[in-house]
Amino acid sequence: MGTKPKPGKRLWSGRFAEPVSKLVKRYTASVGFDRRLASYDIRASIAHARMLHARGILTRRDLKAIERGLSSISREIETGRFRWSLDAEDVHLNIERRLIDIVGDAGKRLHTARSRNDQVATDLRLWLRDAIDEITDFMRQVQRALVDQAEKHAATVMPGFTHLQVAQPVTFGHHLLAYFEMLERDRSRLADCRRRVNRLPLGAAALAGTSFPIDRARVARELEFDGVSENSLDAVSDRDFAIEFCACAALAMVHLSRLSEELILWTSPRFGFVTLPDRFCTGSSIMPQKKNPDVAELARGKTGRVTGDLVALLTLMKGQALAYNKDNQEDKEPLFDAVDTLRDTLAVFADMIAGLVVDTSAMRAAAQQGFATATDLADYLVKKGLAFRDAHEAVARAVRFAEQSGRALEQLPLAELRRFSPKVGSDVYRVLTLEGSVASRSHVGGTAPSRVRTAIKRARATLKRRL
């Protein structure tokens, strides 16, 4: 079976005359966070061993021993019996050392024609590929919740805002579908990112490839990669895929943060548009009446965290000469954090959006404030033959008059409205209603209830398609 490594002795220690200090062990070890790659490391190792056997580099006996040993290690990890060691530095060496313990010399032969450099890049890509798939599923759940709420409120009128001032009436369904569109772009970006993630680095070895007659395409097929990394130097040193994912994650979190901000405003008594289920809120330690939208606030805060993960990775890579450098050990924690934060935020938002209770009367009352149909009056005058700039001026004077008299535009008698333009007729009141305003925006992308319902059908069809 051959000699086994002595306890505490590193698998690469033959070059050195003294052991690594305990302080350096703690400083350089990554096993505390990279152990989540264990199942991917085992899967990639099995594919590598099978390829080595197929190419005549590894005997069948050694292959069977390696498969048996890795299967045993997988069970130990799953059941919590695996003993992780700081001496073994990272997930890869922990598994390799345990494999040698179980199967002896066969375990030592597994690392033929590979390096930890291409090994870790492969494991990380396998892990991120699955993470993207999981996040995409949660993103769909949030989108479905938005669409379901939009369908209930396709005709519910609320104020649309610019500069956080009442601008024009919109429907709540239309407003929610804006976030559907944002998340759909996020979903598309992730699908595009996944295509670049899904390239196999294994076979690049340390940086220059290997002198063994390996079959990288075979490994790629077994691990379901779309192809192989074409340049060995790039394969081991590239972290574009991690940076690109973090960019996608940061932008998705920005979209969720914008929705969070609106939920925080809408749940305030000053708005009162929606109520969040109690399970997504907390109280105050001193004020018994408080119901705080903590989930939305925390999501808004965590957005800065994911943006920081992106900046950390960009900064990590900016000064590295080719090829692999130890700096790249620092790629995992920001990437893991970005994945965990985005996934968990999407999971909680899917349930929270589905549970929203909408106060339609509060929305309608708010839409009646701030002269939300003033633009409709200007459009009415344009259709009567007035130039838009003249119509804008006439309506602005009418709004000032109505504001001074404490009335809404639709409350002004016809004679008073005609003071601002003789083109105003008795049919003007139809365009000054909230329902008339939203119904008139019946083009593609408009807020009319009929268009919202059409958009909902299109959104549901989109969710059924895979990108």
Tab-separated table of C-alpha atoms in Angstrom:
chain	number	residue	atom	x	y	z
A	1	MET	CA	0.000	0.000	0.000
A	2	GLY	CA	3.043	2.315	0.309
A	3	THR	CA	3.858	4.858	2.962
A	4	LYS	CA	1.251	7.194	4.316
A	5	PRO	CA	1.942	10.845	5.012
A	6	LYS	CA	2.845	11.548	8.613
A	7	PRO	CA	0.241	13.432	10.637
A	8	GLY	CA	0.725	17.167	10.160
A	9	LYS	CA	3.080	16.719	7.206
A	10	ARG	CA	1.962	18.509	4.081
A	11	LEU	CA	1.809	16.653	0.789
A	12	TRP	CA	4.180	19.145	-0.802
A	13	SER	CA	6.639	19.512	2.123
A	14	GLY	CA	9.614	17.614	0.614
A	15	ARG	CA	11.138	20.854	-0.683
A	16	PHE	CA	11.352	22.497	2.754
A	17	ALA	CA	13.796	22.095	5.631
A	18	GLU	CA	11.445	23.290	8.379
A	19	PRO	CA	7.705	23.046	8.955
A	20	VAL	CA	5.305	25.899	8.388
A	21	SER	CA	4.647	27.883	11.562
A	22	LYS	CA	1.289	27.571	13.279
A	23	LEU	CA	0.593	31.250	12.638
A	24	VAL	CA	1.190	30.832	8.906
A	25	LYS	CA	-0.986	27.706	8.873
A	26	ARG	CA	-3.876	29.680	10.288
A	27	TYR	CA	-3.204	32.642	8.004
A	28	THR	CA	-2.992	30.643	4.773
A	29	ALA	CA	-5.600	27.954	5.431
A	30	SER	CA	-8.851	28.117	3.466
A	31	VAL	CA	-10.490	24.908	4.656
A	32	GLY	CA	-12.691	26.879	7.014
A	33	PHE	CA	-14.638	28.276	4.056
A	34	ASP	CA	-13.773	26.243	0.952
A	35	ARG	CA	-15.042	22.948	2.358
A	36	ARG	CA	-18.370	23.740	0.672
A	37	LEU	CA	-16.607	22.712	-2.550
A	38	ALA	CA	-16.077	19.153	-1.266
A	39	SER	CA	-18.742	17.372	-3.327
A	40	TYR	CA	-17.566	19.155	-6.479
A	41	ASP	CA	-13.943	18.288	-5.750
A	42	ILE	CA	-14.903	14.620	-5.421
A	43	ARG	CA	-16.976	14.672	-8.591
A	44	ALA	CA	-14.195	16.291	-10.606
A	45	SER	CA	-11.608	13.905	-9.164
A	46	ILE	CA	-13.645	10.881	-10.208
A	47	ALA	CA	-13.989	12.255	-13.750
A	48	HIS	CA	-10.238	12.946	-13.822
A	49	ALA	CA	-9.400	9.434	-12.611
A	50	ARG	CA	-11.672	7.830	-15.191
A	51	MET	CA	-10.010	9.842	-17.919
A	52	LEU	CA	-6.554	8.810	-16.690
A	53	HIS	CA	-7.619	5.169	-16.830
A	54	ALA	CA	-9.128	5.574	-20.314
A	55	ARG	CA	-5.824	7.045	-21.520
A	56	GLY	CA	-3.789	4.196	-20.003
A	57	ILE	CA	-2.236	6.396	-17.308
A	58	LEU	CA	-4.027	4.761	-14.370
A	59	THR	CA	-4.705	1.037	-13.926
A	60	ARG	CA	-8.206	-0.301	-13.496
A	61	ARG	CA	-7.266	-1.478	-10.018
A	62	ASP	CA	-6.163	2.018	-9.010
A	63	LEU	CA	-9.276	3.555	-10.557
A	64	LYS	CA	-11.584	1.254	-8.606
A	65	ALA	CA	-9.691	1.984	-5.389
A	66	ILE	CA	-9.924	5.736	-6.012
A	67	GLU	CA	-13.664	5.558	-6.789
A	68	ARG	CA	-14.247	3.463	-3.673
A	69	GLY	CA	-12.197	5.775	-1.504
A	70	LEU	CA	-13.835	8.965	-2.788
A	71	SER	CA	-17.277	7.425	-2.337
A	72	SER	CA	-16.397	6.632	1.267
A	73	ILE	CA	-15.129	10.169	1.841
A	74	SER	CA	-18.348	11.581	0.356
A	75	ARG	CA	-20.387	9.588	2.873
A	76	GLU	CA	-18.155	10.746	5.731
A	77	ILE	CA	-18.655	14.370	4.755
A	78	GLU	CA	-22.413	13.992	4.322
A	79	THR	CA	-22.790	12.370	7.747
A	80	GLY	CA	-20.466	14.810	9.509
A	81	ARG	CA	-17.832	12.149	10.322
A	82	PHE	CA	-15.090	13.641	8.145
A	83	ARG	CA	-12.282	15.195	10.177
A	84	TRP	CA	-11.195	18.468	8.613
A	85	SER	CA	-7.588	19.402	9.332
A	86	LEU	CA	-5.931	22.798	9.318
A	87	ASP	CA	-2.651	21.025	8.557
A	88	ALA	CA	-4.074	19.922	5.197
A	89	GLU	CA	-4.683	23.602	4.345
A	90	ASP	CA	-7.701	23.372	2.041
A	91	VAL	CA	-10.576	21.180	0.933
A	92	HIS	CA	-8.530	19.588	-1.848
A	93	LEU	CA	-5.626	18.410	0.301
A	94	ASN	CA	-7.963	17.307	3.093
A	95	ILE	CA	-9.735	15.005	0.672
A	96	GLU	CA	-6.539	13.804	-0.962
A	97	ARG	CA	-4.905	13.031	2.390
A	98	ARG	CA	-7.947	11.074	3.531
A	99	LEU	CA	-8.013	9.207	0.207
A	100	ILE	CA	-4.403	8.130	0.723
A	101	ASP	CA	-5.307	7.003	4.241
A	102	ILE	CA	-8.045	4.780	2.803
A	103	VAL	CA	-6.528	3.403	-0.415
A	104	GLY	CA	-2.782	4.032	-0.125
A	105	ASP	CA	-0.642	4.490	-3.232
A	106	ALA	CA	-3.638	4.598	-5.570
A	107	GLY	CA	-4.661	7.805	-3.833
A	108	LYS	CA	-1.228	9.289	-4.493
A	109	ARG	CA	-1.638	8.649	-8.211
A	110	LEU	CA	-4.883	10.618	-8.492
A	111	HIS	CA	-3.046	13.936	-8.768
A	112	THR	CA	-1.216	12.814	-11.911
A	113	ALA	CA	-1.618	15.352	-14.766
A	114	ARG	CA	-3.311	17.989	-12.664
A	115	SER	CA	-2.463	20.757	-10.191
A	116	ARG	CA	-4.372	22.383	-7.400
A	117	ASN	CA	-4.455	25.424	-9.684
A	118	ASP	CA	-6.684	23.827	-12.324
A	119	GLN	CA	-8.382	21.673	-9.690
A	120	VAL	CA	-9.705	24.606	-7.653
A	121	ALA	CA	-10.742	26.532	-10.766
A	122	THR	CA	-12.758	23.505	-11.889
A	123	ASP	CA	-14.398	22.982	-8.512
A	124	LEU	CA	-15.319	26.646	-8.250
A	125	ARG	CA	-16.908	26.669	-11.701
A	126	LEU	CA	-18.893	23.515	-10.927
A	127	TRP	CA	-20.128	25.020	-7.680
A	128	LEU	CA	-21.022	28.374	-9.227
A	129	ARG	CA	-22.871	26.692	-12.095
A	130	ASP	CA	-25.197	24.993	-9.617
A	131	ALA	CA	-25.522	28.187	-7.590
A	132	ILE	CA	-26.625	30.117	-10.689
A	133	ASP	CA	-29.264	27.480	-11.428
A	134	GLU	CA	-30.584	27.688	-7.864
A	135	ILE	CA	-30.634	31.487	-7.884
A	136	THR	CA	-32.432	31.498	-11.228
A	137	ASP	CA	-35.158	29.293	-9.770
A	138	PHE	CA	-35.631	31.678	-6.833
A	139	MET	CA	-35.684	34.608	-9.249
A	140	ARG	CA	-38.534	32.940	-11.127
A	141	GLN	CA	-40.430	32.542	-7.860
A	142	VAL	CA	-40.168	36.267	-7.152
A	143	GLN	CA	-41.277	37.039	-10.697
A	144	ARG	CA	-44.287	34.735	-10.344
A	145	ALA	CA	-45.263	36.461	-7.106
A	146	LEU	CA	-45.038	39.847	-8.835
A	147	VAL	CA	-47.148	38.635	-11.745
A	148	ASP	CA	-49.771	37.113	-9.441
A	149	GLN	CA	-50.092	40.395	-7.542
A	150	ALA	CA	-50.127	42.371	-10.795
A	151	GLU	CA	-53.007	40.248	-12.068
A	152	LYS	CA	-55.043	41.003	-8.944
A	153	HIS	CA	-54.349	44.708	-9.331
A	154	ALA	CA	-54.293	45.251	-13.079
A	155	ALA	CA	-56.867	48.041	-12.669
A	156	THR	CA	-55.944	49.303	-9.187
A	157	VAL	CA	-55.046	52.978	-9.559
A	158	MET	CA	-52.145	54.472	-7.634
A	159	PRO	CA	-49.998	57.562	-8.063
A	160	GLY	CA	-46.928	57.250	-10.228
A	161	PHE	CA	-44.018	59.310	-8.957
A	162	THR	CA	-41.067	61.210	-10.340
A	163	HIS	CA	-38.750	62.933	-7.844
A	164	LEU	CA	-40.992	61.208	-5.259
A	165	GLN	CA	-43.691	63.742	-6.214
A	166	VAL	CA	-47.071	62.691	-7.584
A	167	ALA	CA	-46.690	62.676	-11.379
A	168	GLN	CA	-49.414	60.711	-13.201
A	169	PRO	CA	-51.831	57.919	-12.310
A	170	VAL	CA	-50.652	54.376	-13.009
A	171	THR	CA	-51.981	50.972	-12.095
A	172	PHE	CA	-50.385	48.979	-9.303
A	173	GLY	CA	-50.164	45.995	-11.631
A	174	HIS	CA	-48.159	48.072	-14.100
A	175	HIS	CA	-45.871	49.255	-11.311
A	176	LEU	CA	-45.147	45.702	-10.136
A	177	LEU	CA	-44.429	44.530	-13.678
A	178	ALA	CA	-41.610	47.076	-13.857
A	179	TYR	CA	-39.790	44.916	-11.293
A	180	PHE	CA	-40.635	41.811	-13.300
A	181	GLU	CA	-38.787	43.376	-16.233
A	182	MET	CA	-35.775	44.247	-14.070
A	183	LEU	CA	-35.543	40.688	-12.766
A	184	GLU	CA	-35.997	39.294	-16.261
A	185	ARG	CA	-32.924	41.219	-17.357
A	186	ASP	CA	-31.126	39.880	-14.293
A	187	ARG	CA	-32.170	36.368	-15.228
A	188	SER	CA	-30.923	36.871	-18.775
A	189	ARG	CA	-27.579	38.188	-17.529
A	190	LEU	CA	-27.159	35.164	-15.257
A	191	ALA	CA	-27.915	32.793	-18.125
A	192	ASP	CA	-25.297	34.547	-20.227
A	193	CYS	CA	-22.815	34.465	-17.339
A	194	ARG	CA	-23.442	30.729	-16.880
A	195	ARG	CA	-22.300	30.062	-20.434
A	196	ARG	CA	-18.896	31.554	-19.628
A	197	VAL	CA	-18.724	29.814	-16.266
A	198	ASN	CA	-19.308	26.471	-17.960
A	199	ARG	CA	-15.824	25.943	-19.424
A	200	LEU	CA	-13.439	23.288	-18.095
A	201	PRO	CA	-10.045	24.444	-16.740
A	202	LEU	CA	-8.900	20.942	-15.717
A	203	GLY	CA	-5.968	19.836	-17.834
A	204	ALA	CA	-4.215	23.179	-17.634
A	205	ALA	CA	-2.306	21.756	-14.649
A	206	ALA	CA	-0.194	24.378	-12.862
A	207	LEU	CA	-0.032	26.791	-15.810
A	208	ALA	CA	1.502	25.149	-18.904
A	209	GLY	CA	-0.593	22.035	-19.415
A	210	THR	CA	0.796	18.537	-18.903
A	211	SER	CA	3.075	16.139	-20.749
A	212	PHE	CA	0.624	13.269	-20.156
A	213	PRO	CA	-1.697	12.307	-23.062
A	214	ILE	CA	-4.899	13.500	-21.381
A	215	ASP	CA	-8.365	13.816	-22.916
A	216	ARG	CA	-9.852	17.096	-21.698
A	217	ALA	CA	-12.930	16.761	-23.884
A	218	ARG	CA	-13.844	13.501	-22.156
A	219	VAL	CA	-13.685	15.147	-18.725
A	220	ALA	CA	-15.710	18.094	-20.019
A	221	ARG	CA	-18.449	15.768	-21.251
A	222	GLU	CA	-18.617	13.824	-17.990
A	223	LEU	CA	-18.810	17.006	-15.933
A	224	GLU	CA	-21.322	18.571	-18.376
A	225	PHE	CA	-19.145	21.511	-19.356
A	226	ASP	CA	-19.861	23.147	-22.700
A	227	GLY	CA	-16.191	23.025	-23.644
A	228	VAL	CA	-12.654	23.516	-22.345
A	229	SER	CA	-10.645	26.621	-21.518
A	230	GLU	CA	-8.477	27.143	-24.566
A	231	ASN	CA	-5.357	28.593	-22.940
A	232	SER	CA	-3.695	26.924	-19.973
A	233	LEU	CA	-2.349	30.163	-18.498
A	234	ASP	CA	-5.752	31.795	-18.678
A	235	ALA	CA	-7.508	28.674	-17.404
A	236	VAL	CA	-5.786	28.691	-14.003
A	237	SER	CA	-5.565	32.445	-13.448
A	238	ASP	CA	-8.902	33.673	-14.804
A	239	ARG	CA	-11.536	34.761	-12.325
A	240	ASP	CA	-13.641	36.679	-14.834
A	241	PHE	CA	-16.462	34.222	-14.262
A	242	ALA	CA	-16.571	35.023	-10.532
A	243	ILE	CA	-16.358	38.768	-11.143
A	244	GLU	CA	-19.068	38.610	-13.789
A	245	PHE	CA	-21.365	36.701	-11.465
A	246	CYS	CA	-20.796	39.233	-8.689
A	247	ALA	CA	-21.614	42.041	-11.130
A	248	CYS	CA	-24.863	40.280	-12.020
A	249	ALA	CA	-25.603	39.693	-8.343
A	250	ALA	CA	-24.885	43.304	-7.401
A	251	LEU	CA	-27.254	44.612	-10.070
A	252	ALA	CA	-29.981	42.153	-9.066
A	253	MET	CA	-29.596	43.278	-5.452
A	254	VAL	CA	-29.882	46.914	-6.574
A	255	HIS	CA	-33.230	46.053	-8.153
A	256	LEU	CA	-34.384	44.289	-4.995
A	257	SER	CA	-33.148	47.247	-2.970
A	258	ARG	CA	-35.270	49.640	-5.020
A	259	LEU	CA	-38.286	47.434	-4.396
A	260	SER	CA	-37.343	47.322	-0.709
A	261	GLU	CA	-37.312	51.104	-0.551
A	262	GLU	CA	-40.786	51.265	-2.050
A	263	LEU	CA	-42.112	48.644	0.356
A	264	ILE	CA	-40.673	50.646	3.241
A	265	LEU	CA	-42.421	53.787	1.978
A	266	TRP	CA	-45.673	52.019	1.118
A	267	THR	CA	-45.974	50.420	4.559
A	268	SER	CA	-45.455	53.752	6.312
A	269	PRO	CA	-48.655	55.309	7.699
A	270	ARG	CA	-47.887	58.338	5.522
A	271	PHE	CA	-48.591	56.126	2.499
A	272	GLY	CA	-50.477	53.117	3.857
A	273	PHE	CA	-50.555	51.451	0.451
A	274	VAL	CA	-49.629	47.925	1.557
A	275	THR	CA	-49.345	45.777	4.650
A	276	LEU	CA	-46.624	43.189	5.054
A	277	PRO	CA	-47.349	39.845	6.718
A	278	ASP	CA	-46.253	39.873	10.353
A	279	ARG	CA	-43.680	37.151	9.713
A	280	PHE	CA	-41.585	39.641	7.742
A	281	CYS	CA	-41.642	42.382	10.377
A	282	THR	CA	-40.358	43.005	13.881
A	283	GLY	CA	-41.383	45.259	16.736
A	284	SER	CA	-39.604	47.785	18.891
A	285	SER	CA	-38.016	47.112	22.266
A	286	ILE	CA	-39.546	50.321	23.618
A	287	MET	CA	-42.423	51.378	21.314
A	288	PRO	CA	-45.192	48.770	21.458
A	289	GLN	CA	-47.063	50.098	18.428
A	290	LYS	CA	-44.192	49.618	15.965
A	291	LYS	CA	-44.237	47.163	13.071
A	292	ASN	CA	-40.923	47.573	11.320
A	293	PRO	CA	-40.277	46.300	7.751
A	294	ASP	CA	-36.961	44.777	8.795
A	295	VAL	CA	-36.644	42.325	5.886
A	296	ALA	CA	-36.931	45.096	3.317
A	297	GLU	CA	-34.548	47.321	5.275
A	298	LEU	CA	-31.993	44.542	5.647
A	299	ALA	CA	-32.187	43.675	1.947
A	300	ARG	CA	-31.511	47.331	1.195
A	301	GLY	CA	-28.487	47.168	3.495
A	302	LYS	CA	-27.186	43.865	2.141
A	303	THR	CA	-27.073	45.379	-1.332
A	304	GLY	CA	-24.014	47.351	-0.264
A	305	ARG	CA	-22.450	44.127	0.919
A	306	VAL	CA	-22.805	42.428	-2.469
A	307	THR	CA	-21.519	45.522	-4.229
A	308	GLY	CA	-18.522	45.265	-1.899
A	309	ASP	CA	-18.001	41.639	-2.930
A	310	LEU	CA	-17.771	42.774	-6.552
A	311	VAL	CA	-15.287	45.530	-5.742
A	312	ALA	CA	-13.214	43.100	-3.667
A	313	LEU	CA	-12.841	40.703	-6.601
A	314	LEU	CA	-12.058	43.462	-9.085
A	315	THR	CA	-9.395	44.803	-6.759
A	316	LEU	CA	-8.039	41.302	-6.121
A	317	MET	CA	-7.369	40.700	-9.814
A	318	LYS	CA	-6.202	44.123	-10.981
A	319	GLY	CA	-2.471	43.689	-10.252
A	320	GLN	CA	-1.857	40.006	-10.874
A	321	ALA	CA	0.678	38.875	-13.436
A	322	LEU	CA	0.029	35.514	-15.105
A	323	ALA	CA	-0.521	32.868	-14.033
A	324	TYR	CA	-1.872	31.636	-10.679
A	325	ASN	CA	-1.044	33.575	-7.507
A	326	LYS	CA	-1.921	32.890	-3.886
A	327	ASP	CA	-4.009	36.076	-3.968
A	328	ASN	CA	-6.670	34.023	-5.715
A	329	GLN	CA	-7.453	32.174	-2.502
A	330	GLU	CA	-9.266	35.395	-1.612
A	331	ASP	CA	-11.735	34.911	-4.474
A	332	LYS	CA	-13.958	32.465	-2.618
A	333	GLU	CA	-15.301	34.352	0.373
A	334	PRO	CA	-16.644	37.308	-1.664
A	335	LEU	CA	-18.102	34.935	-4.250
A	336	PHE	CA	-19.666	32.670	-1.618
A	337	ASP	CA	-21.087	35.700	0.171
A	338	ALA	CA	-22.586	37.169	-3.003
A	339	VAL	CA	-24.248	33.857	-3.849
A	340	ASP	CA	-25.592	33.320	-0.334
A	341	THR	CA	-26.897	36.872	0.023
A	342	LEU	CA	-28.648	37.028	-3.344
A	343	ARG	CA	-30.133	33.538	-2.996
A	344	ASP	CA	-31.472	34.184	0.519
A	345	THR	CA	-32.848	37.603	-0.417
A	346	LEU	CA	-34.720	36.186	-3.400
A	347	ALA	CA	-36.101	33.320	-1.311
A	348	VAL	CA	-37.558	35.639	1.309
A	349	PHE	CA	-38.857	38.141	-1.256
A	350	ALA	CA	-40.822	35.475	-3.126
A	351	ASP	CA	-42.854	34.769	0.009
A	352	MET	CA	-43.056	38.412	1.099
A	353	ILE	CA	-44.383	39.684	-2.246
A	354	ALA	CA	-46.916	36.881	-2.405
A	355	GLY	CA	-48.201	37.894	1.034
A	356	LEU	CA	-48.659	41.623	0.347
A	357	VAL	CA	-52.064	43.027	1.315
A	358	VAL	CA	-52.976	46.076	-0.749
A	359	ASP	CA	-55.142	48.991	0.429
A	360	THR	CA	-56.696	50.043	-2.875
A	361	SER	CA	-58.626	52.929	-1.330
A	362	ALA	CA	-55.439	54.448	0.107
A	363	MET	CA	-53.770	54.187	-3.288
A	364	ARG	CA	-56.719	55.819	-4.989
A	365	ALA	CA	-56.888	58.638	-2.451
A	366	ALA	CA	-53.174	59.338	-2.949
A	367	ALA	CA	-53.603	59.384	-6.738
A	368	GLN	CA	-56.238	62.085	-6.342
A	369	GLN	CA	-53.673	64.361	-4.741
A	370	GLY	CA	-51.028	66.409	-6.490
A	371	PHE	CA	-53.032	67.123	-9.679
A	372	ALA	CA	-52.036	63.758	-11.186
A	373	THR	CA	-54.242	64.256	-14.276
A	374	ALA	CA	-52.736	67.615	-15.258
A	375	THR	CA	-50.830	66.023	-18.151
A	376	ASP	CA	-54.097	64.498	-19.373
A	377	LEU	CA	-55.616	67.975	-19.505
A	378	ALA	CA	-52.616	69.218	-21.503
A	379	ASP	CA	-52.947	66.293	-23.913
A	380	TYR	CA	-56.677	67.059	-24.228
A	381	LEU	CA	-55.920	70.628	-25.306
A	382	VAL	CA	-53.303	69.443	-27.804
A	383	LYS	CA	-55.881	67.130	-29.367
A	384	LYS	CA	-58.148	70.194	-29.629
A	385	GLY	CA	-55.491	71.924	-31.726
A	386	LEU	CA	-53.375	73.813	-29.187
A	387	ALA	CA	-49.585	73.564	-29.417
A	388	PHE	CA	-48.158	71.467	-26.579
A	389	ARG	CA	-46.088	74.263	-25.038
A	390	ASP	CA	-49.147	76.533	-25.016
A	391	ALA	CA	-51.220	73.704	-23.527
A	392	HIS	CA	-48.547	73.156	-20.864
A	393	GLU	CA	-48.652	76.831	-19.916
A	394	ALA	CA	-52.457	76.923	-19.774
A	395	VAL	CA	-52.671	73.853	-17.543
A	396	ALA	CA	-49.888	75.118	-15.261
A	397	ARG	CA	-51.940	78.301	-14.670
A	398	ALA	CA	-55.053	76.184	-14.058
A	399	VAL	CA	-53.182	74.060	-11.499
A	400	ARG	CA	-51.949	77.166	-9.686
A	401	PHE	CA	-55.484	78.519	-9.562
A	402	ALA	CA	-56.929	75.221	-8.328
A	403	GLU	CA	-54.221	74.909	-5.682
A	404	GLN	CA	-54.906	78.414	-4.399
A	405	SER	CA	-58.639	77.716	-4.218
A	406	GLY	CA	-58.133	74.356	-2.480
A	407	ARG	CA	-59.752	72.285	-5.202
A	408	ALA	CA	-58.741	69.527	-7.615
A	409	LEU	CA	-58.822	70.176	-11.369
A	410	GLU	CA	-61.909	68.037	-11.842
A	411	GLN	CA	-63.693	70.110	-9.179
A	412	LEU	CA	-63.353	73.336	-11.173
A	413	PRO	CA	-66.544	74.353	-13.002
A	414	LEU	CA	-66.397	74.392	-16.802
A	415	ALA	CA	-66.561	78.175	-16.900
A	416	GLU	CA	-63.490	78.468	-14.686
A	417	LEU	CA	-61.542	75.918	-16.747
A	418	ARG	CA	-62.387	77.835	-19.918
A	419	ARG	CA	-60.654	80.907	-18.439
A	420	PHE	CA	-57.374	79.165	-19.184
A	421	SER	CA	-58.278	77.997	-22.706
A	422	PRO	CA	-61.421	78.496	-24.783
A	423	LYS	CA	-60.822	75.059	-26.290
A	424	VAL	CA	-62.000	73.361	-23.081
A	425	GLY	CA	-65.385	71.689	-23.642
A	426	SER	CA	-67.862	69.767	-21.526
A	427	ASP	CA	-66.105	66.515	-22.450
A	428	VAL	CA	-63.032	67.582	-20.470
A	429	TYR	CA	-64.141	65.823	-17.290
A	430	ARG	CA	-63.729	62.399	-18.887
A	431	VAL	CA	-59.959	62.913	-19.152
A	432	LEU	CA	-59.685	64.282	-15.624
A	433	THR	CA	-60.792	61.014	-13.987
A	434	LEU	CA	-58.191	58.538	-12.740
A	435	GLU	CA	-59.741	55.691	-14.716
A	436	GLY	CA	-59.853	57.774	-17.866
A	437	SER	CA	-56.224	58.728	-17.444
A	438	VAL	CA	-54.850	55.200	-17.074
A	439	ALA	CA	-57.175	53.760	-19.738
A	440	SER	CA	-55.905	56.267	-22.290
A	441	ARG	CA	-52.359	54.830	-22.058
A	442	SER	CA	-53.293	51.786	-24.097
A	443	HIS	CA	-50.174	51.431	-26.239
A	444	VAL	CA	-47.510	48.737	-25.795
A	445	GLY	CA	-45.784	49.342	-22.462
A	446	GLY	CA	-48.567	51.609	-21.222
A	447	THR	CA	-50.353	51.483	-17.880
A	448	ALA	CA	-53.880	50.840	-19.193
A	449	PRO	CA	-55.477	47.813	-17.471
A	450	SER	CA	-55.975	46.147	-20.850
A	451	ARG	CA	-52.262	46.488	-21.593
A	452	VAL	CA	-51.324	45.286	-18.106
A	453	ARG	CA	-53.340	42.107	-18.640
A	454	THR	CA	-51.637	41.562	-21.990
A	455	ALA	CA	-48.251	42.086	-20.332
A	456	ILE	CA	-49.170	39.553	-17.656
A	457	LYS	CA	-49.895	36.909	-20.294
A	458	ARG	CA	-46.570	37.641	-21.941
A	459	ALA	CA	-44.779	37.478	-18.576
A	460	ARG	CA	-46.285	34.080	-17.765
A	461	ALA	CA	-45.212	32.780	-21.161
A	462	THR	CA	-41.708	34.121	-20.546
A	463	LEU	CA	-41.476	32.274	-17.227
A	464	LYS	CA	-42.276	28.995	-18.957
A	465	ARG	CA	-39.375	29.395	-21.360
A	466	ARG	CA	-35.824	28.532	-20.398
A	467	LEU	CA	-33.214	31.112	-21.312
